[in-house]
mmCIF file of C-alpha atoms in Angstrom:
data_model
loop_
_atom_site.group_PDB
_atom_site.id
_atom_site.type_symbol
_atom_site.label_atom_id
_atom_site.label_comp_id
_atom_site.label_asym_id
_atom_site.label_seq_id
_atom_site.Cartn_x
_atom_site.Cartn_y
_atom_site.Cartn_z
ATOM 1 C CA UNK A 117 -9.815 15.463 -3.338
ATOM 2 C CA UNK A 118 -8.098 11.589 -2.608
ATOM 3 C CA UNK A 119 -10.132 9.819 -4.731
ATOM 4 C CA UNK A 120 -9.136 12.206 -7.859
ATOM 5 C CA UNK A 121 -5.494 11.514 -6.871
ATOM 6 C CA UNK A 122 -6.061 7.472 -6.863
ATOM 7 C CA UNK A 123 -7.863 7.197 -9.959
ATOM 8 C CA UNK A 124 -5.147 9.397 -11.776
ATOM 9 C CA UNK A 125 -2.553 7.252 -10.217
ATOM 10 C CA UNK A 126 -2.412 4.400 -13.122
ATOM 11 C CA UNK A 127 0.497 2.214 -13.930
ATOM 12 C CA UNK A 128 2.519 4.785 -16.605
ATOM 13 C CA UNK A 129 5.085 3.007 -18.645
ATOM 14 C CA UNK A 130 6.095 5.524 -21.199
ATOM 15 C CA UNK A 131 7.708 8.858 -20.096
ATOM 16 C CA UNK A 132 9.089 11.911 -21.096
ATOM 17 C CA UNK A 133 13.099 10.974 -21.360
ATOM 18 C CA UNK A 134 14.009 14.394 -21.049
ATOM 19 C CA UNK A 135 12.000 14.991 -17.865
ATOM 20 C CA UNK A 136 14.837 15.654 -15.000
ATOM 21 C CA UNK A 137 13.306 14.888 -11.357
ATOM 22 C CA UNK A 138 15.419 16.551 -9.201
ATOM 23 C CA UNK A 139 16.782 14.609 -6.035
ATOM 24 C CA UNK A 140 14.352 16.473 -3.460
ATOM 25 C CA UNK A 141 11.648 14.862 -5.111
ATOM 26 C CA UNK A 142 13.020 11.634 -4.132
ATOM 27 C CA UNK A 143 13.436 12.890 -1.089
ATOM 28 C CA UNK A 144 10.370 13.984 -0.603
ATOM 29 C CA UNK A 145 8.291 10.447 -1.629
ATOM 30 C CA UNK A 146 11.083 8.619 0.906
ATOM 31 C CA UNK A 147 9.971 11.064 3.373
ATOM 32 C CA UNK A 148 6.354 10.059 2.507
ATOM 33 C CA UNK A 149 7.607 6.621 2.885
ATOM 34 C CA UNK A 150 8.637 7.215 6.412
ATOM 35 C CA UNK A 151 5.416 8.231 7.842
ATOM 36 C CA UNK A 152 3.634 4.985 6.612
ATOM 37 C CA UNK A 153 2.263 1.980 9.191
ATOM 38 C CA UNK A 154 4.846 -0.937 9.155
ATOM 39 C CA UNK A 155 3.914 -4.275 10.320
ATOM 40 C CA UNK A 156 4.700 -4.212 13.948
ATOM 41 C CA UNK A 157 6.310 -0.908 13.191
ATOM 42 C CA UNK A 158 9.479 -2.849 12.502
ATOM 43 C CA UNK A 159 9.964 -0.039 9.264
ATOM 44 C CA UNK A 160 12.756 -2.900 7.743
ATOM 45 C CA UNK A 161 12.542 -0.968 3.870
ATOM 46 C CA UNK A 162 15.409 0.529 2.859
ATOM 47 C CA UNK A 163 15.853 2.456 -0.347
ATOM 48 C CA UNK A 164 18.268 3.494 -3.260
ATOM 49 C CA UNK A 165 17.403 6.545 -5.039
ATOM 50 C CA UNK A 166 18.138 7.263 -8.730
ATOM 51 C CA UNK A 167 18.069 10.026 -10.850
ATOM 52 C CA UNK A 168 21.363 9.905 -13.021
ATOM 53 C CA UNK A 169 21.719 8.421 -16.185
ATOM 54 C CA UNK A 170 24.007 6.411 -15.548
ATOM 55 C CA UNK A 171 22.137 4.566 -12.567
ATOM 56 C CA UNK A 172 18.630 4.942 -13.987
ATOM 57 C CA UNK A 173 20.824 2.626 -17.277
ATOM 58 C CA UNK A 174 22.118 0.056 -14.521
ATOM 59 C CA UNK A 175 18.429 -0.067 -13.530
ATOM 60 C CA UNK A 176 16.202 -0.220 -16.461
ATOM 61 C CA UNK A 177 18.079 -3.115 -18.083
ATOM 62 C CA UNK A 178 17.123 -5.109 -15.142
ATOM 63 C CA UNK A 179 13.471 -4.609 -15.732
ATOM 64 C CA UNK A 180 10.843 -6.653 -17.231
ATOM 65 C CA UNK A 181 8.145 -5.003 -18.629
ATOM 66 C CA UNK A 182 4.688 -5.181 -19.023
ATOM 67 C CA UNK A 183 3.925 -8.844 -19.646
ATOM 68 C CA UNK A 184 0.554 -8.899 -21.289
ATOM 69 C CA UNK A 185 2.113 -6.847 -24.127
ATOM 70 C CA UNK A 186 3.710 -9.599 -26.023
ATOM 71 C CA UNK A 187 5.071 -7.198 -28.857
ATOM 72 C CA UNK A 188 6.663 -4.657 -26.620
ATOM 73 C CA UNK A 189 9.521 -5.007 -25.111
ATOM 74 C CA UNK A 190 9.766 -1.650 -22.785
ATOM 75 C CA UNK A 191 9.935 2.107 -23.367
ATOM 76 C CA UNK A 192 12.211 2.996 -26.197
ATOM 77 C CA UNK A 193 15.291 5.733 -25.551
ATOM 78 C CA UNK A 194 13.668 8.856 -24.948
ATOM 79 C CA UNK A 195 10.798 7.450 -23.653
ATOM 80 C CA UNK A 196 12.160 5.913 -20.555
ATOM 81 C CA UNK A 197 11.849 6.494 -16.809
ATOM 82 C CA UNK A 198 14.182 9.592 -15.420
ATOM 83 C CA UNK A 199 13.959 8.086 -11.765
ATOM 84 C CA UNK A 200 13.514 4.865 -9.301
ATOM 85 C CA UNK A 201 13.571 3.802 -6.239
ATOM 86 C CA UNK A 202 14.832 0.852 -5.289
ATOM 87 C CA UNK A 203 12.652 -0.881 -2.456
ATOM 88 C CA UNK A 204 14.902 -3.183 -0.059
ATOM 89 C CA UNK A 205 14.310 -5.316 2.754
ATOM 90 C CA UNK A 206 16.915 -5.202 5.297
ATOM 91 C CA UNK A 207 17.312 -8.486 6.554
ATOM 92 C CA UNK A 208 19.071 -7.669 9.697
ATOM 93 C CA UNK A 209 15.796 -5.896 10.900
ATOM 94 C CA UNK A 210 13.175 -8.569 9.561
ATOM 95 C CA UNK A 211 13.048 -11.795 7.560
ATOM 96 C CA UNK A 212 9.418 -11.431 6.476
ATOM 97 C CA UNK A 213 8.376 -7.526 4.880
ATOM 98 C CA UNK A 214 4.937 -8.427 5.253
ATOM 99 C CA UNK A 215 2.448 -5.609 3.784
ATOM 100 C CA UNK A 216 5.192 -3.091 4.027
ATOM 101 C CA UNK A 217 6.382 -2.925 0.422
ATOM 102 C CA UNK A 218 2.477 -2.609 -0.907
ATOM 103 C CA UNK A 219 1.783 0.225 1.763
ATOM 104 C CA UNK A 220 5.173 1.953 0.605
ATOM 105 C CA UNK A 221 4.881 2.024 -2.487
ATOM 106 C CA UNK A 222 0.978 3.350 -2.988
ATOM 107 C CA UNK A 223 2.098 5.579 -0.823
ATOM 108 C CA UNK A 224 5.049 6.893 -2.936
ATOM 109 C CA UNK A 225 2.985 6.773 -6.269
ATOM 110 C CA UNK A 226 0.203 8.597 -5.058
ATOM 111 C CA UNK A 227 2.717 11.245 -3.965
ATOM 112 C CA UNK A 228 4.353 11.448 -6.944
ATOM 113 C CA UNK A 229 1.367 11.570 -9.254
ATOM 114 C CA UNK A 230 0.303 14.678 -6.683
ATOM 115 C CA UNK A 231 3.786 16.479 -8.024
ATOM 116 C CA UNK A 232 2.525 15.989 -11.579
ATOM 117 C CA UNK A 233 4.493 12.647 -11.998
ATOM 118 C CA UNK A 234 3.739 9.321 -12.354
ATOM 119 C CA UNK A 235 5.301 5.558 -12.358
ATOM 120 C CA UNK A 236 5.058 1.804 -12.307
ATOM 121 C CA UNK A 237 5.597 -1.062 -9.619
ATOM 122 C CA UNK A 238 8.223 -3.800 -10.869
ATOM 123 C CA UNK A 239 8.179 -6.968 -9.432
ATOM 124 C CA UNK A 240 9.604 -8.706 -12.170
ATOM 125 C CA UNK A 241 13.091 -7.822 -11.448
ATOM 126 C CA UNK A 242 16.901 -9.133 -12.364
ATOM 127 C CA UNK A 243 17.926 -9.307 -8.594
ATOM 128 C CA UNK A 244 21.088 -10.628 -9.222
ATOM 129 C CA UNK A 245 21.890 -8.645 -11.824
ATOM 130 C CA UNK A 246 20.646 -5.464 -9.897
ATOM 131 C CA UNK A 247 22.468 -6.294 -6.937
ATOM 132 C CA UNK A 248 25.876 -6.456 -8.772
ATOM 133 C CA UNK A 249 24.977 -3.145 -11.092
ATOM 134 C CA UNK A 250 24.412 -1.033 -8.296
ATOM 135 C CA UNK A 251 26.867 -2.957 -5.757
ATOM 136 C CA UNK A 252 24.308 -3.594 -3.112
ATOM 137 C CA UNK A 253 25.698 -5.537 0.299
ATOM 138 C CA UNK A 254 23.904 -9.047 0.981
ATOM 139 C CA UNK A 255 22.171 -8.622 3.311
ATOM 140 C CA UNK A 256 19.557 -6.332 1.519
ATOM 141 C CA UNK A 257 16.953 -8.523 -0.136
ATOM 142 C CA UNK A 258 15.678 -6.649 -3.475
ATOM 143 C CA UNK A 259 11.735 -6.293 -3.286
ATOM 144 C CA UNK A 260 10.346 -4.033 -5.808
ATOM 145 C CA UNK A 261 11.399 -1.293 -8.154
ATOM 146 C CA UNK A 262 9.261 2.035 -8.496
ATOM 147 C CA UNK A 263 9.969 3.449 -11.842
ATOM 148 C CA UNK A 264 9.422 7.446 -12.023
ATOM 149 C CA UNK A 265 8.861 9.503 -14.493
ATOM 150 C CA UNK A 266 6.526 12.301 -16.523
ATOM 151 C CA UNK A 267 3.562 10.078 -17.872
ATOM 152 C CA UNK A 268 3.636 10.051 -21.823
ATOM 153 C CA UNK A 269 0.644 8.330 -22.354
ATOM 154 C CA UNK A 270 -2.870 7.742 -22.055
ATOM 155 C CA UNK A 271 -3.930 4.972 -19.138
ATOM 156 C CA UNK A 272 -7.856 4.290 -18.935
ATOM 157 C CA UNK A 273 -9.649 1.778 -16.846
ATOM 158 C CA UNK A 274 -12.723 -0.515 -18.408
ATOM 159 C CA UNK A 275 -14.874 -2.834 -16.497
ATOM 160 C CA UNK A 276 -13.323 -6.020 -17.059
ATOM 161 C CA UNK A 277 -15.212 -8.315 -19.717
ATOM 162 C CA UNK A 278 -15.190 -12.484 -19.401
ATOM 163 C CA UNK A 279 -12.939 -12.434 -16.563
ATOM 164 C CA UNK A 280 -10.152 -11.008 -18.947
ATOM 165 C CA UNK A 281 -7.562 -9.290 -16.625
ATOM 166 C CA UNK A 282 -5.184 -8.687 -19.709
ATOM 167 C CA UNK A 283 -4.409 -4.736 -19.995
ATOM 168 C CA UNK A 284 -3.906 -4.043 -23.998
ATOM 169 C CA UNK A 285 -3.158 -1.073 -26.348
ATOM 170 C CA UNK A 286 -5.549 0.158 -28.847
ATOM 171 C CA UNK A 287 -4.608 1.743 -32.294
ATOM 172 C CA UNK A 288 -4.114 4.843 -30.454
ATOM 173 C CA UNK A 289 -1.417 3.377 -28.177
ATOM 174 C CA UNK A 290 -4.094 4.257 -25.448
ATOM 175 C CA UNK A 291 -3.464 1.534 -22.709
ATOM 176 C CA UNK A 292 -6.884 -0.183 -21.273
ATOM 177 C CA UNK A 293 -7.137 -1.873 -17.805
ATOM 178 C CA UNK A 294 -9.771 -4.158 -17.407
ATOM 179 C CA UNK A 295 -10.924 -4.050 -13.617
ATOM 180 C CA UNK A 296 -13.194 -5.609 -11.710
ATOM 181 C CA UNK A 297 -16.488 -4.111 -10.697
ATOM 182 C CA UNK A 298 -16.880 -2.897 -6.828
ATOM 183 C CA UNK A 299 -19.867 -5.179 -6.967
ATOM 184 C CA UNK A 300 -17.691 -8.130 -7.716
ATOM 185 C CA UNK A 301 -15.228 -7.097 -5.077
ATOM 186 C CA UNK A 302 -18.157 -7.555 -1.956
ATOM 187 C CA UNK A 303 -18.883 -10.520 -0.282
ATOM 188 C CA UNK A 304 -22.616 -10.387 0.140
ATOM 189 C CA UNK B 275 -2.036 18.109 0.104
ATOM 190 C CA UNK B 276 -1.105 14.368 0.202
ATOM 191 C CA UNK B 277 1.330 14.884 2.801
ATOM 192 C CA UNK B 278 -0.799 16.159 5.503
ATOM 193 C CA UNK B 279 -3.071 13.050 4.848
ATOM 194 C CA UNK B 280 -0.416 10.456 5.027
ATOM 195 C CA UNK B 281 1.021 12.190 8.614
ATOM 196 C CA UNK B 282 -2.894 11.985 9.811
ATOM 197 C CA UNK B 283 -3.020 8.415 8.966
ATOM 198 C CA UNK B 284 -1.858 6.938 11.792
ATOM 199 C CA UNK B 285 -2.877 3.225 13.483
ATOM 200 C CA UNK B 286 -5.659 4.076 15.270
ATOM 201 C CA UNK B 287 -6.868 1.792 18.170
ATOM 202 C CA UNK B 288 -9.418 3.840 20.415
ATOM 203 C CA UNK B 289 -12.292 5.080 18.766
ATOM 204 C CA UNK B 290 -15.804 6.931 19.748
ATOM 205 C CA UNK B 291 -17.993 3.677 20.060
ATOM 206 C CA UNK B 292 -21.142 5.373 18.986
ATOM 207 C CA UNK B 293 -20.183 7.040 15.703
ATOM 208 C CA UNK B 294 -22.073 5.310 12.862
ATOM 209 C CA UNK B 295 -20.048 4.520 9.809
ATOM 210 C CA UNK B 296 -22.622 4.604 7.087
ATOM 211 C CA UNK B 297 -22.900 1.895 4.417
ATOM 212 C CA UNK B 298 -21.778 4.268 1.773
ATOM 213 C CA UNK B 299 -18.749 5.111 3.073
ATOM 214 C CA UNK B 300 -17.966 1.557 3.253
ATOM 215 C CA UNK B 301 -18.629 1.045 -0.725
ATOM 216 C CA UNK B 302 -17.023 4.304 -1.429
ATOM 217 C CA UNK B 303 -13.228 2.729 0.373
ATOM 218 C CA UNK B 304 -13.841 -0.176 -1.765
ATOM 219 C CA UNK B 305 -14.209 2.216 -4.835
ATOM 220 C CA UNK B 306 -10.828 3.498 -3.820
ATOM 221 C CA UNK B 307 -9.400 -0.013 -3.939
ATOM 222 C CA UNK B 308 -11.013 -0.859 -7.106
ATOM 223 C CA UNK B 309 -8.960 1.851 -8.786
ATOM 224 C CA UNK B 310 -5.737 0.792 -7.440
ATOM 225 C CA UNK B 311 -2.678 -1.202 -9.062
ATOM 226 C CA UNK B 312 -2.734 -5.092 -8.631
ATOM 227 C CA UNK B 313 0.196 -7.341 -9.108
ATOM 228 C CA UNK B 314 -0.041 -8.377 -13.004
ATOM 229 C CA UNK B 315 -3.475 -6.579 -12.733
ATOM 230 C CA UNK B 316 -5.254 -10.089 -11.818
ATOM 231 C CA UNK B 317 -7.245 -7.808 -8.638
ATOM 232 C CA UNK B 318 -7.467 -11.494 -6.697
ATOM 233 C CA UNK B 319 -8.813 -9.336 -3.333
ATOM 234 C CA UNK B 320 -12.351 -9.623 -2.081
ATOM 235 C CA UNK B 321 -13.999 -7.454 0.721
ATOM 236 C CA UNK B 322 -16.445 -8.351 3.740
ATOM 237 C CA UNK B 323 -17.928 -5.213 4.830
ATOM 238 C CA UNK B 324 -18.806 -4.611 9.031
ATOM 239 C CA UNK B 325 -20.794 -1.892 10.404
ATOM 240 C CA UNK B 326 -23.605 -3.583 12.382
ATOM 241 C CA UNK B 327 -23.319 -4.280 15.975
ATOM 242 C CA UNK B 328 -23.731 -7.710 15.682
ATOM 243 C CA UNK B 329 -21.142 -8.407 12.817
ATOM 244 C CA UNK B 330 -18.575 -6.232 14.593
ATOM 245 C CA UNK B 331 -18.943 -7.772 17.823
ATOM 246 C CA UNK B 332 -17.920 -11.169 15.406
ATOM 247 C CA UNK B 333 -15.089 -9.577 14.172
ATOM 248 C CA UNK B 334 -13.659 -7.447 17.538
ATOM 249 C CA UNK B 335 -13.235 -10.739 18.990
ATOM 250 C CA UNK B 336 -10.766 -12.593 16.400
ATOM 251 C CA UNK B 337 -8.395 -9.361 16.669
ATOM 252 C CA UNK B 338 -5.107 -9.076 18.346
ATOM 253 C CA UNK B 339 -4.454 -5.421 19.546
ATOM 254 C CA UNK B 340 -1.232 -3.778 20.452
ATOM 255 C CA UNK B 341 1.486 -6.510 20.436
ATOM 256 C CA UNK B 342 4.238 -3.658 22.322
ATOM 257 C CA UNK B 343 1.283 -2.589 24.497
ATOM 258 C CA UNK B 344 1.310 -5.747 26.938
ATOM 259 C CA UNK B 345 -1.062 -4.218 29.585
ATOM 260 C CA UNK B 346 -3.325 -3.264 27.112
ATOM 261 C CA UNK B 347 -6.281 -5.680 25.985
ATOM 262 C CA UNK B 348 -7.624 -4.025 23.405
ATOM 263 C CA UNK B 349 -10.381 -1.166 23.669
ATOM 264 C CA UNK B 350 -12.873 -1.386 26.024
ATOM 265 C CA UNK B 351 -16.714 -1.446 24.655
ATOM 266 C CA UNK B 352 -17.636 2.308 24.393
ATOM 267 C CA UNK B 353 -14.458 2.483 22.496
ATOM 268 C CA UNK B 354 -14.046 0.281 19.534
ATOM 269 C CA UNK B 355 -14.464 0.202 15.932
ATOM 270 C CA UNK B 356 -17.356 1.133 14.421
ATOM 271 C CA UNK B 357 -16.804 -0.843 10.806
ATOM 272 C CA UNK B 358 -14.569 -3.194 9.831
ATOM 273 C CA UNK B 359 -13.251 -4.471 6.050
ATOM 274 C CA UNK B 360 -11.929 -7.836 6.150
ATOM 275 C CA UNK B 361 -9.822 -8.492 3.024
ATOM 276 C CA UNK B 362 -10.022 -11.842 1.554
ATOM 277 C CA UNK B 363 -7.758 -13.676 -0.793
ATOM 278 C CA UNK B 364 -9.620 -15.280 -3.615
ATOM 279 C CA UNK B 365 -7.473 -18.439 -4.133
ATOM 280 C CA UNK B 366 -9.464 -19.083 -7.260
ATOM 281 C CA UNK B 367 -7.880 -16.200 -8.977
ATOM 282 C CA UNK B 368 -4.736 -16.132 -7.704
ATOM 283 C CA UNK B 369 -2.537 -18.345 -4.939
ATOM 284 C CA UNK B 370 -0.286 -15.824 -3.960
ATOM 285 C CA UNK B 371 -1.314 -11.541 -3.311
ATOM 286 C CA UNK B 372 2.001 -10.225 -3.420
ATOM 287 C CA UNK B 373 1.852 -6.252 -3.070
ATOM 288 C CA UNK B 374 -1.760 -6.103 -3.162
ATOM 289 C CA UNK B 375 -3.057 -5.910 0.488
ATOM 290 C CA UNK B 376 -0.836 -3.535 1.144
ATOM 291 C CA UNK B 377 -1.796 -1.477 -1.743
ATOM 292 C CA UNK B 378 -5.321 -1.662 -0.346
ATOM 293 C CA UNK B 379 -4.992 -1.281 2.942
ATOM 294 C CA UNK B 380 -3.237 1.708 3.061
ATOM 295 C CA UNK B 381 -5.666 3.556 0.434
ATOM 296 C CA UNK B 382 -8.619 2.560 2.232
ATOM 297 C CA UNK B 383 -7.420 4.129 5.332
ATOM 298 C CA UNK B 384 -6.039 7.327 3.828
ATOM 299 C CA UNK B 385 -9.558 7.491 2.268
ATOM 300 C CA UNK B 386 -11.001 7.099 5.556
ATOM 301 C CA UNK B 387 -8.680 9.748 7.269
ATOM 302 C CA UNK B 388 -9.930 12.229 4.392
ATOM 303 C CA UNK B 389 -13.102 11.814 5.435
ATOM 304 C CA UNK B 390 -12.656 12.429 9.017
ATOM 305 C CA UNK B 391 -12.110 8.702 10.457
ATOM 306 C CA UNK B 392 -9.082 6.474 10.877
ATOM 307 C CA UNK B 393 -8.585 2.798 11.732
ATOM 308 C CA UNK B 394 -5.688 0.038 11.790
ATOM 309 C CA UNK B 395 -4.746 -2.925 9.944
ATOM 310 C CA UNK B 396 -4.357 -6.063 11.436
ATOM 311 C CA UNK B 397 -2.622 -9.033 10.540
ATOM 312 C CA UNK B 398 -2.703 -11.467 13.861
ATOM 313 C CA UNK B 399 -6.138 -12.010 13.509
ATOM 314 C CA UNK B 400 -8.094 -15.943 14.396
ATOM 315 C CA UNK B 401 -8.308 -16.837 11.175
ATOM 316 C CA UNK B 402 -10.712 -20.152 11.654
ATOM 317 C CA UNK B 403 -12.855 -18.358 14.416
ATOM 318 C CA UNK B 404 -13.204 -15.392 11.852
ATOM 319 C CA UNK B 405 -13.825 -17.519 8.872
ATOM 320 C CA UNK B 406 -16.603 -19.540 11.375
ATOM 321 C CA UNK B 407 -18.193 -16.181 12.849
ATOM 322 C CA UNK B 408 -18.623 -14.975 9.011
ATOM 323 C CA UNK B 409 -19.287 -18.130 7.611
ATOM 324 C CA UNK B 410 -16.846 -17.429 4.413
ATOM 325 C CA UNK B 411 -16.475 -19.533 2.086
ATOM 326 C CA UNK B 412 -13.308 -21.895 2.095
ATOM 327 C CA UNK B 413 -11.746 -21.106 -1.376
ATOM 328 C CA UNK B 414 -11.472 -17.470 0.101
ATOM 329 C CA UNK B 415 -7.673 -16.591 2.782
ATOM 330 C CA UNK B 416 -8.334 -14.221 5.670
ATOM 331 C CA UNK B 417 -5.256 -11.846 4.654
ATOM 332 C CA UNK B 418 -5.984 -8.957 7.152
ATOM 333 C CA UNK B 419 -8.627 -6.903 8.942
ATOM 334 C CA UNK B 420 -8.986 -3.167 8.472
ATOM 335 C CA UNK B 421 -11.046 -1.741 11.885
ATOM 336 C CA UNK B 422 -11.900 1.799 11.276
ATOM 337 C CA UNK B 423 -13.859 4.331 13.312
ATOM 338 C CA UNK B 424 -13.649 8.000 14.397
ATOM 339 C CA UNK B 425 -10.352 8.153 16.079
ATOM 340 C CA UNK B 426 -10.492 9.040 20.064
ATOM 341 C CA UNK B 427 -6.646 9.042 20.805
ATOM 342 C CA UNK B 428 -3.991 11.160 19.841
ATOM 343 C CA UNK B 429 -0.824 9.490 18.203
ATOM 344 C CA UNK B 430 2.462 10.962 17.634
ATOM 345 C CA UNK B 431 5.598 10.246 15.775
ATOM 346 C CA UNK B 432 8.857 10.290 17.185
ATOM 347 C CA UNK B 433 12.462 9.745 15.789
ATOM 348 C CA UNK B 434 13.729 6.492 16.431
ATOM 349 C CA UNK B 435 16.443 5.885 19.888
ATOM 350 C CA UNK B 436 18.661 2.973 20.405
ATOM 351 C CA UNK B 437 16.954 1.081 17.417
ATOM 352 C CA UNK B 438 13.488 0.601 19.360
ATOM 353 C CA UNK B 439 10.780 0.143 17.348
ATOM 354 C CA UNK B 440 8.428 -0.438 20.255
ATOM 355 C CA UNK B 441 5.280 2.115 20.624
ATOM 356 C CA UNK B 442 4.553 3.137 23.794
ATOM 357 C CA UNK B 443 1.828 5.344 25.835
ATOM 358 C CA UNK B 444 2.387 8.562 27.888
ATOM 359 C CA UNK B 445 1.025 9.244 31.267
ATOM 360 C CA UNK B 446 -1.754 11.496 29.251
ATOM 361 C CA UNK B 447 -2.255 8.210 26.882
ATOM 362 C CA UNK B 448 -0.496 9.482 23.830
ATOM 363 C CA UNK B 449 0.267 6.797 22.067
ATOM 364 C CA UNK B 450 3.855 7.229 20.833
ATOM 365 C CA UNK B 451 5.206 6.063 17.410
ATOM 366 C CA UNK B 452 9.138 5.901 16.996
ATOM 367 C CA UNK B 453 10.066 5.682 13.132
ATOM 368 C CA UNK B 454 13.403 5.764 11.875
ATOM 369 C CA UNK B 455 14.773 9.027 10.345
ATOM 370 C CA UNK B 456 14.367 9.540 6.404
ATOM 371 C CA UNK B 457 18.195 10.041 6.733
ATOM 372 C CA UNK B 458 18.494 5.907 7.996
ATOM 373 C CA UNK B 459 16.249 4.760 5.124
ATOM 374 C CA UNK B 460 18.306 5.770 2.455
ATOM 375 C CA UNK B 461 21.560 3.724 1.122
ATOM 376 C CA UNK B 462 23.809 6.072 -0.349
#
């Protein structure tokens, strides 16, 4: 059921570091992206796929992890994502990428969850370093990075308290994400 | 299977105009939205739900339909969407709504498709008119409108030709959407 898939699709930041994600899985996820709606149908997004140790390392070092967890600098070796999809905007196709990145990344992550995987979207990326590391041509704008892997952490949703949106980890390292209630989201 | 859901989720613009969408369906779709990731977990989006004739009409008149179909001004009475979700950005929560609208709208539409419905995202909205029609408080920014209904048209995906992204309708009124191939989407 789709609702279960949506609920299971949490932002995961710790993974089984030896779990290999086959290139075909990444291609399947891009096939999902290919079937999503796009603003004015322009389809300006392009993707770089990574599932090799070398390329993964070049991407990993450019990501800022979990802004609200001040004591945690990101997953240790052995817990890192084992694949990535770098989401680029082709400026020869469009100047504004509108809703497309959100549509595509959510679809990719839902597809990953169905395959027993999971991941996280990164907006906080050292873009010039990543462009250099992956030798990305200048007319591509780096928009986001989707990290993927076999999740190795528990993530739960809590009702928000005192309007505090900061996620946190408890003593068992369960990751808690406060969410506004459905009622709060609807204007009467 | 999730892939089938993604493929079935096309942008539909003609509907069975007498098909009633229950309020509970709209609440279920907002519950999906409540379970999606949000940039820095801020959750700044709010929603106005509509499934009454009166409110639907107030929204319909503010939407620009199918930019590439120059001879078609939108669905006739009897073919119009029977529900809407207006997506608002709460400027008291955030100033920038980032990837959230795309994430949420795609999730809502996929949820709708699973329920035998379908719809379309609108970025081209007469926003000041809509704010007036629905008496939307000033601190909410109108971001997008999602139209929903029981689809009454056939939409197919074709491989793109000559880089022409414009969708079109054939003599049987089947709606054709040219999509870039998966191969074209991936940087080697």
